[in-house]
C-alpha positions as CSV (number, residue, x, y, z in Angstrom):
1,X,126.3,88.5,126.8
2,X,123.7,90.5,127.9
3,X,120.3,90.9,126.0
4,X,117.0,92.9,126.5
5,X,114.7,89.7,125.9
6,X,110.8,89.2,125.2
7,X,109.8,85.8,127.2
8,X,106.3,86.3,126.7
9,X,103.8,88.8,125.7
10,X,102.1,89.0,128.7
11,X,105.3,89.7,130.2
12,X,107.9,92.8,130.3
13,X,110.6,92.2,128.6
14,X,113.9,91.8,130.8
15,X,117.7,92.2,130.5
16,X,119.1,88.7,130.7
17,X,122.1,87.1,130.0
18,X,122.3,84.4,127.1
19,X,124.9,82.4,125.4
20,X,125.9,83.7,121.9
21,X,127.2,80.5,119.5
22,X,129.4,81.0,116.5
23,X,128.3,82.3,113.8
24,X,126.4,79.8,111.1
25,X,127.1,79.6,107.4
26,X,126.4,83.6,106.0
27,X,126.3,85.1,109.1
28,X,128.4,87.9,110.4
29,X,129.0,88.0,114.4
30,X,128.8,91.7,115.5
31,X,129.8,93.5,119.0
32,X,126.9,95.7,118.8
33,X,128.0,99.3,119.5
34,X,124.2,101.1,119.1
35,X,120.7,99.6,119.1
36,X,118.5,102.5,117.7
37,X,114.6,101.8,118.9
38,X,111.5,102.5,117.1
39,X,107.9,102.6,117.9
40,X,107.7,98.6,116.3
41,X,110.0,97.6,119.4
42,X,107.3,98.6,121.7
43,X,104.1,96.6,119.8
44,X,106.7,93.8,119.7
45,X,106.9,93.8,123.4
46,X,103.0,92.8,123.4
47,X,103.0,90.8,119.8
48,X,101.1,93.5,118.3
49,X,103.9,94.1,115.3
50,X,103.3,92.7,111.9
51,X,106.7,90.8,111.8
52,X,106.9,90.1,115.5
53,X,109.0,86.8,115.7
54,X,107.9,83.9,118.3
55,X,109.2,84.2,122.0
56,X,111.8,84.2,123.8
57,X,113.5,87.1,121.2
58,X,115.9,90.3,121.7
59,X,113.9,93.5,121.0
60,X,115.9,96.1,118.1
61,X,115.5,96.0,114.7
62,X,117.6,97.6,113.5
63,X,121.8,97.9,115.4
64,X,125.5,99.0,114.3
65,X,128.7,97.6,115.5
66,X,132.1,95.6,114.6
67,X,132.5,92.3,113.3
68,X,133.6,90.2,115.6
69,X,133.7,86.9,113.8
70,X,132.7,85.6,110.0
71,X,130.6,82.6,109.0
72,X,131.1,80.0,106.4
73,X,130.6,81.5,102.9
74,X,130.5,84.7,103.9
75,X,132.9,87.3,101.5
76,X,133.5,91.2,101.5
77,X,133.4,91.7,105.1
78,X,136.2,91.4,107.5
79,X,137.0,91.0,111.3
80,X,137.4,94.7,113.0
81,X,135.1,96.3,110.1
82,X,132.3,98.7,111.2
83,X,128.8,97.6,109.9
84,X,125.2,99.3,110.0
85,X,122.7,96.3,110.1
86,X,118.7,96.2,109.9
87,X,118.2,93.0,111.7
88,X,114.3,92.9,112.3
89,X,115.5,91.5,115.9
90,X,118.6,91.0,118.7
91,X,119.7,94.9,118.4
92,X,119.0,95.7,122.0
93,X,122.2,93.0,123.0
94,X,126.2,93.7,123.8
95,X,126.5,91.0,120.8
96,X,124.5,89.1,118.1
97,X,125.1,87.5,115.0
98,X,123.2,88.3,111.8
99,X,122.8,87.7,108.2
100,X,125.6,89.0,105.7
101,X,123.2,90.5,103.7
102,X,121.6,92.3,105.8
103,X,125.3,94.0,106.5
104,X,126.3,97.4,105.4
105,X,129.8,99.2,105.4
106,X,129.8,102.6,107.3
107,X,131.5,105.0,105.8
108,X,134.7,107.0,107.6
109,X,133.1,110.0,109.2
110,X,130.0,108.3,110.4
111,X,129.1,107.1,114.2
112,X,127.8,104.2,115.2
113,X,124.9,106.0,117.0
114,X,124.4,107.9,113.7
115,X,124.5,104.6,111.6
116,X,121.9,103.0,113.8
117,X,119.5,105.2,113.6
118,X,119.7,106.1,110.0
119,X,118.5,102.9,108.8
120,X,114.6,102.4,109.5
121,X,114.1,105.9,109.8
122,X,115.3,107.3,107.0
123,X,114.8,104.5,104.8
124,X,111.3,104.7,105.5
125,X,110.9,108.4,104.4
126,X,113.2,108.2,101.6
127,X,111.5,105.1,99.8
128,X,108.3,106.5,100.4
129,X,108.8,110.1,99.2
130,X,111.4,109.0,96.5
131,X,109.9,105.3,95.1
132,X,106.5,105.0,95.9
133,X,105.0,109.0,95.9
134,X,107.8,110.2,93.3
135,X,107.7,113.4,95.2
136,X,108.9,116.2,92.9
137,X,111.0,119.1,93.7
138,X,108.2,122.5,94.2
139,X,105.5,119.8,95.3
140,X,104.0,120.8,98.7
141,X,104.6,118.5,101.4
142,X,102.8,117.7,104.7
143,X,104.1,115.9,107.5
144,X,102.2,114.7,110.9
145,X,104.4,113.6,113.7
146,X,106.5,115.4,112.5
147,X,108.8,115.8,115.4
148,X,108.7,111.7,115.7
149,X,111.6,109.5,115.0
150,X,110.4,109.1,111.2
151,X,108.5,112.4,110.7
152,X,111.5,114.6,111.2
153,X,113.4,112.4,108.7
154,X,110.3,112.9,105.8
155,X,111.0,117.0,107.0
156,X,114.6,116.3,106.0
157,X,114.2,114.5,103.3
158,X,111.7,116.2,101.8
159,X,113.3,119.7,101.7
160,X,116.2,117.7,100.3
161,X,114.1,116.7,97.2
162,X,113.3,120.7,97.2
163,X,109.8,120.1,98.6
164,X,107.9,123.1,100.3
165,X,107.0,120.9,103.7
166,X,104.3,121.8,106.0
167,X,105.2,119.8,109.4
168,X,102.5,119.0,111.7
169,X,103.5,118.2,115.9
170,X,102.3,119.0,119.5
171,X,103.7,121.6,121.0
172,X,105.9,124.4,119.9
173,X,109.2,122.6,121.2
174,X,108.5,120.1,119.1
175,X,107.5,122.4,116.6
176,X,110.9,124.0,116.6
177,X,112.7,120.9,115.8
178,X,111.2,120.4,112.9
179,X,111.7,123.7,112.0
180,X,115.2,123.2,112.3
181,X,115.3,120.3,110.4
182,X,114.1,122.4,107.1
183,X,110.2,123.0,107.2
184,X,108.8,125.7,105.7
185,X,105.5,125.8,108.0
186,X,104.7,124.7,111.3
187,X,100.9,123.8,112.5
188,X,100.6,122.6,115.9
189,X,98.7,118.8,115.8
190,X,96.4,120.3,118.8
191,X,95.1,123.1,116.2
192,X,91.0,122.8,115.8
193,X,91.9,123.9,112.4
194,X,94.4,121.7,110.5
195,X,92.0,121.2,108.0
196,X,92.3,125.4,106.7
197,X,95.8,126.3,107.4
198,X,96.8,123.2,105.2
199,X,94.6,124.7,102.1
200,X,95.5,128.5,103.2
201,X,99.1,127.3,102.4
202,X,97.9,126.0,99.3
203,X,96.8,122.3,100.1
204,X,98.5,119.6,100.4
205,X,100.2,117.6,97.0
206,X,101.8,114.5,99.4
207,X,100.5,113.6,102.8
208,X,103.0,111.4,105.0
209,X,100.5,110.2,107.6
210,X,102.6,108.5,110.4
211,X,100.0,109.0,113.1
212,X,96.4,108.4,111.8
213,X,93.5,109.4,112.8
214,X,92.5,112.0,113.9
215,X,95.1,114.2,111.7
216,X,94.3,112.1,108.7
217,X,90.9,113.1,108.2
218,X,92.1,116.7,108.1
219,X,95.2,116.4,105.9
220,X,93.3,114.0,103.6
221,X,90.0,117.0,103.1
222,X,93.2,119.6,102.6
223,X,94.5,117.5,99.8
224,X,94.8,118.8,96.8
225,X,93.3,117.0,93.1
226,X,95.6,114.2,92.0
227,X,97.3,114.1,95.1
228,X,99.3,111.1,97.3
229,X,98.7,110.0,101.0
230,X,101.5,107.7,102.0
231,X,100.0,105.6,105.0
232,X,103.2,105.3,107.0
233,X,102.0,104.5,110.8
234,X,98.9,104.6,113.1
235,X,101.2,106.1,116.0
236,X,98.0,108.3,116.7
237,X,96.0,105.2,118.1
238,X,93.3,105.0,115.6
239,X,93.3,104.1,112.1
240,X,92.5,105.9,109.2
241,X,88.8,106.2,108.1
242,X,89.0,105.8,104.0
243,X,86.8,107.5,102.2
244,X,87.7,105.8,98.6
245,X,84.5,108.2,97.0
246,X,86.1,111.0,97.8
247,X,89.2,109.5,96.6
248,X,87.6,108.7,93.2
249,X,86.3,112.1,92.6
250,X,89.5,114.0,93.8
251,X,91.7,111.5,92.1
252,X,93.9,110.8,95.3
253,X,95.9,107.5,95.8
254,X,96.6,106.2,99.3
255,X,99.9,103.8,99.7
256,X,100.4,101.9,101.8
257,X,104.4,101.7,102.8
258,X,106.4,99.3,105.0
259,X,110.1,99.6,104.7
260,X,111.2,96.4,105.9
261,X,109.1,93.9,103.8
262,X,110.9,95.2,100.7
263,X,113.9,92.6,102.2
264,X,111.7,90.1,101.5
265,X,110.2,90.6,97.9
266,X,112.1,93.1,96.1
267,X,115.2,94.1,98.3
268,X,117.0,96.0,95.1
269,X,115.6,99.5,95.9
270,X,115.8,99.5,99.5
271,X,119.4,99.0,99.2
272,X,120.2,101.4,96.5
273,X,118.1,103.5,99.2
274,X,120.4,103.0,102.1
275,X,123.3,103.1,99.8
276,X,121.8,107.2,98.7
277,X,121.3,107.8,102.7
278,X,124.8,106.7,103.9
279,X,126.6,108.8,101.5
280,X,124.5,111.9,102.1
281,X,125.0,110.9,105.7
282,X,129.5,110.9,105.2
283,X,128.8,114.4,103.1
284,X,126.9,115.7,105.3
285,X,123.7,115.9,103.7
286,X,122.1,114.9,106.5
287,X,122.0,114.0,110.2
288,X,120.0,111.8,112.0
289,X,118.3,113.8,115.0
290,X,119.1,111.5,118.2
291,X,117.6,113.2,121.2
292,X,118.6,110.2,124.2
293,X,121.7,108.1,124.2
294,X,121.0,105.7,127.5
295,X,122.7,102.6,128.6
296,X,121.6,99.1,127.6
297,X,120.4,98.5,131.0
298,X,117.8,101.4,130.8
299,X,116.0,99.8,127.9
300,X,112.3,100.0,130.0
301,X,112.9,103.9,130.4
302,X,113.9,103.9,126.5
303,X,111.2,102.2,125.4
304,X,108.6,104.4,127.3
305,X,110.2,107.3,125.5
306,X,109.1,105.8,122.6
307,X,105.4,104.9,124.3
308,X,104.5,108.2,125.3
309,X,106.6,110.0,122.3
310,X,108.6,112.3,124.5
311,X,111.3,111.8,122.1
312,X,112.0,114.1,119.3
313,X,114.3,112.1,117.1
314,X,115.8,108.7,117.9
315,X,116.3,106.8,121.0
316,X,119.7,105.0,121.2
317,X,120.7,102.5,123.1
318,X,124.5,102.1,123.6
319,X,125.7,98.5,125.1
């Protein structure tokens, strides 16, 4: 099978050809239908990802597909079913095999394209708006990167969970999309005044920094008394600079929030989670924003998408 591999961090990754063995004992083998990319696959390239496994590896964390084959001890699945998996690796492949439990049922109405790139994504913005900043329905919301592949989800999301969302991008294009996916204000990111149309609106009640500096400093000064920054990505460049005595005084808690180590410690609300998002996702609810469907062998041009965030969604890669 063929396979978008990382050989060595000083190296581009390549599209190679590897063998593919049976599946062990709790593994589910999987012709992978759609590889969804993220901005993690492109610090992996380099080694610069938190969880970035040892070379040689296949880039894409998370895939969807059918089972091909089942492993020893492995029960509720079946050969021929369609699965949605967040594999932290070997996405970006015609084939792989993968841990049961990592496996989830896609419901009848739902894509594989669609079931790819709902995991990570939405996962992210729903845990961190639902679990860890209990965002409440009439809270105001702000968003930066908010065009991005997990910004516009926290738009989404967030006007589900009747938030009023203020969504920060560059560009009015960009702008637009997030309009469309349910914000109530648009400020563009190149604004030399983020800081006051955030407070003119009212200030901010939950911050969803995916970028960093230097929109955090201004959505952190617009935030209002007793209010939550979630600190979802550094996508800007730079990180944040804390300022933990103005958070005293205003009473403002930063968290910190990444999705997939929940796998590892406490995996019980990720998957109820997942299990909230792909039954909105059958009714309808929502609909995960995929701006580029590209063949696997046009991974390099997929991940610069993701480099230089000209996409305005997801980036899908379709073996």
């Amino acid at each position: 099978m063929r396979a978008c591999r990382v050989t060595a961090f000083d190296q581009p990754p390549q599209l190679a050809d590897t063998a593919l063995a049976p599946p062990a004992a709790g593994e589910i083998q999987v012709a992978i239908r759609a590889g969804a990319l993220n901005f993690a696959d492109t610090l992996m390239c380099t080694g610069r990802y938190q969880d970035t496994p040892e070379p040689p590896f296949t880039l894409g964390l998370e895939l969807s597909g059918k089972i091909i084959e089942i492993g020893e001890g492995v029960t509720g699945f079946q050969a021929g079913q369609r699965v949605a998996i967040y594999s932290g690796q070997g996405g970006l492949a015609e084939a792989g095999n993968f841990p049961a439990d990592r496996c989830i049922p896609i419901p009848e109405g739902l894509g594989y394209a669609e079931a790819a790139a709902l995991q990570i994504a939405y996962g992210t913005s729903h845990m961190a708006l639902d679990y860890k900043a209990r965002l409440q329905p009439g809270e105001r919301l702000v968003v930066t990167g908010a065009a991005g592949g997990v910004g516009l989800t926290a738009v989404e999301i967030g006007k589900l969970m009747g938030a009023e969302v203020i969504a920060i991008a560059r560009g009015a294009d960009k702008l637009a999309i997030a309009k469309a996916a349910g914000a109530d204000h648009l400020i563009d990111a190149d604004s030399p005044d983020i800081r006051e149309q955030i407070k003119a609106l009212g200030g901010a009640d939950v911050v969803y920094d995916a970028v960093g500096e230097p929109l955090y400093e201004a959505c952190f000064r617009a935030t209002n008394p007793d209010g939550r920054i979630l600190l979802i990505g550094f996508a800007g460049g730079d990180l944040p600079k804390m300022k933990p005595n103005h958070m005293l005084v205003k009473n403002i808690t930063a968290i910190g929030f990444y999705w997939g180590a929940y796998l590892n410690f406490n995996p019980a609300p990720l998957r109820a989670s997942l299990a909230t998002l792909f039954d909105w996702a059958a009714e309808g609810r929502i609909k995960p924003h995929i701006s580029h469907r590209l063949p696997l062998d046009q991974f390099a041009e997929a991940l610069e998408l993701i480099r230089s965030r000209q996409a305005t969604g997801k980036v899908v890669l379709e073996p």
